[in-house]
PDB file of C-alpha atoms in Angstrom:
ATOM      1  CA  MET A  14      -7.217  -0.371  -9.673  1.00  0.00           C
ATOM      2  CA  ILE A  15      -8.844  -2.580  -7.107  1.00  0.00           C
ATOM      3  CA  GLU A  16     -10.740  -0.765  -4.391  1.00  0.00           C
ATOM      4  CA  ARG A  17      -9.159  -2.868  -1.678  1.00  0.00           C
ATOM      5  CA  LEU A  18      -5.717  -1.521  -2.630  1.00  0.00           C
ATOM      6  CA  THR A  19      -6.749   2.122  -2.829  1.00  0.00           C
ATOM      7  CA  THR A  20      -8.574   1.892   0.513  1.00  0.00           C
ATOM      8  CA  ASN A  21      -5.625   0.294   2.290  1.00  0.00           C
ATOM      9  CA  LEU A  22      -3.027   2.568   0.686  1.00  0.00           C
ATOM     10  CA  GLY A  23      -4.958   5.612   1.856  1.00  0.00           C
ATOM     11  CA  ALA A  24      -5.299   4.172   5.352  1.00  0.00           C
ATOM     12  CA  LEU A  25      -1.562   3.418   5.552  1.00  0.00           C
ATOM     13  CA  ALA A  26      -0.624   6.869   4.272  1.00  0.00           C
ATOM     14  CA  ARG A  27      -2.762   8.489   6.998  1.00  0.00           C
ATOM     15  CA  MET A  28      -1.391   6.395   9.881  1.00  0.00           C
ATOM     16  CA  SER A  29       1.105   7.640  12.379  1.00  0.00           C
ATOM     17  CA  PRO A  30       3.972   5.300  13.280  1.00  0.00           C
ATOM     18  CA  ALA A  31       2.196   4.629  16.590  1.00  0.00           C
ATOM     19  CA  GLU A  32      -1.017   3.664  14.786  1.00  0.00           C
ATOM     20  CA  LEU A  33       0.935   1.419  12.439  1.00  0.00           C
ATOM     21  CA  ALA A  34       2.292  -0.458  15.470  1.00  0.00           C
ATOM     22  CA  THR A  35      -1.219  -1.358  16.687  1.00  0.00           C
ATOM     23  CA  GLU A  36      -3.142  -4.519  15.886  1.00  0.00           C
ATOM     24  CA  ARG A  37      -5.363  -2.529  13.504  1.00  0.00           C
ATOM     25  CA  GLY A  38      -2.273  -1.141  11.764  1.00  0.00           C
ATOM     26  CA  GLY A  39      -0.940  -4.662  11.344  1.00  0.00           C
ATOM     27  CA  ARG A  40      -4.203  -5.802   9.770  1.00  0.00           C
ATOM     28  CA  VAL A  41      -4.235  -2.859   7.345  1.00  0.00           C
ATOM     29  CA  ALA A  42      -0.594  -3.520   6.421  1.00  0.00           C
ATOM     30  CA  ALA A  43      -1.254  -7.230   5.810  1.00  0.00           C
ATOM     31  CA  ASP A  44      -4.353  -6.522   3.739  1.00  0.00           C
ATOM     32  CA  CYS A  45      -2.465  -3.921   1.711  1.00  0.00           C
ATOM     33  CA  ALA A  46       0.370  -6.387   1.043  1.00  0.00           C
ATOM     34  CA  ASP A  47      -2.162  -8.932  -0.244  1.00  0.00           C
ATOM     35  CA  ALA A  48      -3.841  -6.309  -2.424  1.00  0.00           C
ATOM     36  CA  ILE A  49      -0.475  -5.249  -3.858  1.00  0.00           C
ATOM     37  CA  ARG A  50       0.292  -8.846  -4.864  1.00  0.00           C
ATOM     38  CA  LEU A  51      -3.091  -9.106  -6.577  1.00  0.00           C
ATOM     39  CA  GLU A  52      -2.594  -5.787  -8.349  1.00  0.00           C
ATOM     40  CA  LEU A  53       0.879  -6.687  -9.613  1.00  0.00           C
ATOM     41  CA  ASP A  54      -0.320 -10.094 -10.824  1.00  0.00           C
ATOM     42  CA  CYS A  55      -3.288  -8.669 -12.740  1.00  0.00           C
ATOM     43  CA  PRO A  56      -2.457  -8.666 -16.458  1.00  0.00           C
ATOM     44  CA  GLN A  57      -5.210  -6.124 -17.191  1.00  0.00           C
ATOM     45  CA  GLN A  58      -3.557  -3.429 -15.088  1.00  0.00           C
ATOM     46  CA  GLU A  59      -1.693  -0.792 -17.021  1.00  0.00           C
ATOM     47  CA  LEU A  60       0.927   0.333 -14.556  1.00  0.00           C
ATOM     48  CA  THR A  61       4.087   2.174 -15.522  1.00  0.00           C
ATOM     49  CA  SER A  62       7.419   0.663 -14.590  1.00  0.00           C
ATOM     50  CA  ASP A  63       7.825   3.356 -11.897  1.00  0.00           C
ATOM     51  CA  GLN A  64       4.416   2.518 -10.431  1.00  0.00           C
ATOM     52  CA  ARG A  65       5.223  -1.191 -10.445  1.00  0.00           C
ATOM     53  CA  GLU A  66       8.561  -0.479  -8.792  1.00  0.00           C
ATOM     54  CA  LEU A  67       6.959   1.577  -6.019  1.00  0.00           C
ATOM     55  CA  LEU A  68       4.240  -1.021  -5.436  1.00  0.00           C
ATOM     56  CA  SER A  69       6.831  -3.800  -5.319  1.00  0.00           C
ATOM     57  CA  ALA A  70       8.986  -1.849  -2.857  1.00  0.00           C
ATOM     58  CA  LEU A  71       6.000  -1.209  -0.599  1.00  0.00           C
ATOM     59  CA  GLY A  72       4.913  -4.852  -0.852  1.00  0.00           C
ATOM     60  CA  ASP A  73       8.418  -6.025   0.068  1.00  0.00           C
ATOM     61  CA  LEU A  74       8.561  -3.645   3.020  1.00  0.00           C
ATOM     62  CA  LEU A  75       5.142  -4.761   4.218  1.00  0.00           C
ATOM     63  CA  ASP A  76       6.274  -8.392   4.002  1.00  0.00           C
ATOM     64  CA  THR A  77       9.522  -7.837   5.902  1.00  0.00           C
ATOM     65  CA  SER A  78       8.947  -4.854   8.230  1.00  0.00           C
ATOM     66  CA  PRO A  79       5.231  -4.007   8.246  1.00  0.00           C
ATOM     67  CA  ARG A  80       5.471  -1.799  11.338  1.00  0.00           C
ATOM     68  CA  ASP A  81       8.433   0.264  10.155  1.00  0.00           C
ATOM     69  CA  GLU A  82       7.569   3.957  10.002  1.00  0.00           C
ATOM     70  CA  SER A  83       8.951   4.174   6.463  1.00  0.00           C
ATOM     71  CA  VAL A  84       5.819   2.212   5.425  1.00  0.00           C
ATOM     72  CA  VAL A  85       3.778   5.388   5.943  1.00  0.00           C
ATOM     73  CA  ARG A  86       6.127   7.494   3.784  1.00  0.00           C
ATOM     74  CA  LEU A  87       6.301   4.882   1.034  1.00  0.00           C
ATOM     75  CA  ALA A  88       2.522   4.411   1.077  1.00  0.00           C
ATOM     76  CA  SER A  89       2.181   8.184   0.610  1.00  0.00           C
ATOM     77  CA  ALA A  90       4.572   8.071  -2.355  1.00  0.00           C
ATOM     78  CA  VAL A  91       2.626   5.194  -3.904  1.00  0.00           C
ATOM     79  CA  CYS A  92      -0.634   7.117  -3.432  1.00  0.00           C
ATOM     80  CA  GLY A  93       0.878  10.077  -5.270  1.00  0.00           C
ATOM     81  CA  SER A  94       2.178   7.909  -8.093  1.00  0.00           C
ATOM     82  CA  LEU A  95      -1.156   6.154  -8.575  1.00  0.00           C
ATOM     83  CA  GLY A  96      -3.349   9.227  -8.052  1.00  0.00           C
ATOM     84  CA  VAL A  97      -4.941   7.781  -4.916  1.00  0.00           C
ATOM     85  CA  ARG A  98      -6.196  10.363  -2.457  1.00  0.00           C
ATOM     86  CA  PRO A  99      -5.083   9.268   1.019  1.00  0.00           C
ATOM     87  CA  ASP A 100      -7.434  11.699   2.724  1.00  0.00           C
ATOM     88  CA  LEU A 101     -10.601   9.775   1.817  1.00  0.00           C
TER      89      LEU A 101
END
């Protein structure tokens, strides 16, 4: 898994809805969306269909409503699915 994705997923999962609405939150969300696209396009990645589905859902949400508070909950779910520790 690319470090850029794990870093941004953890940051999103730790954000409050108020933090997500800031300029910094917007940058993290945009960077995470880019990293998700790269991850899903990488043929070497061995992701399960459930992991791909969660990543796709988060990527879609980040593309359409990046400041929605459900981003934080979905990022937490993706972290759990991928074994990423959001507290780092």
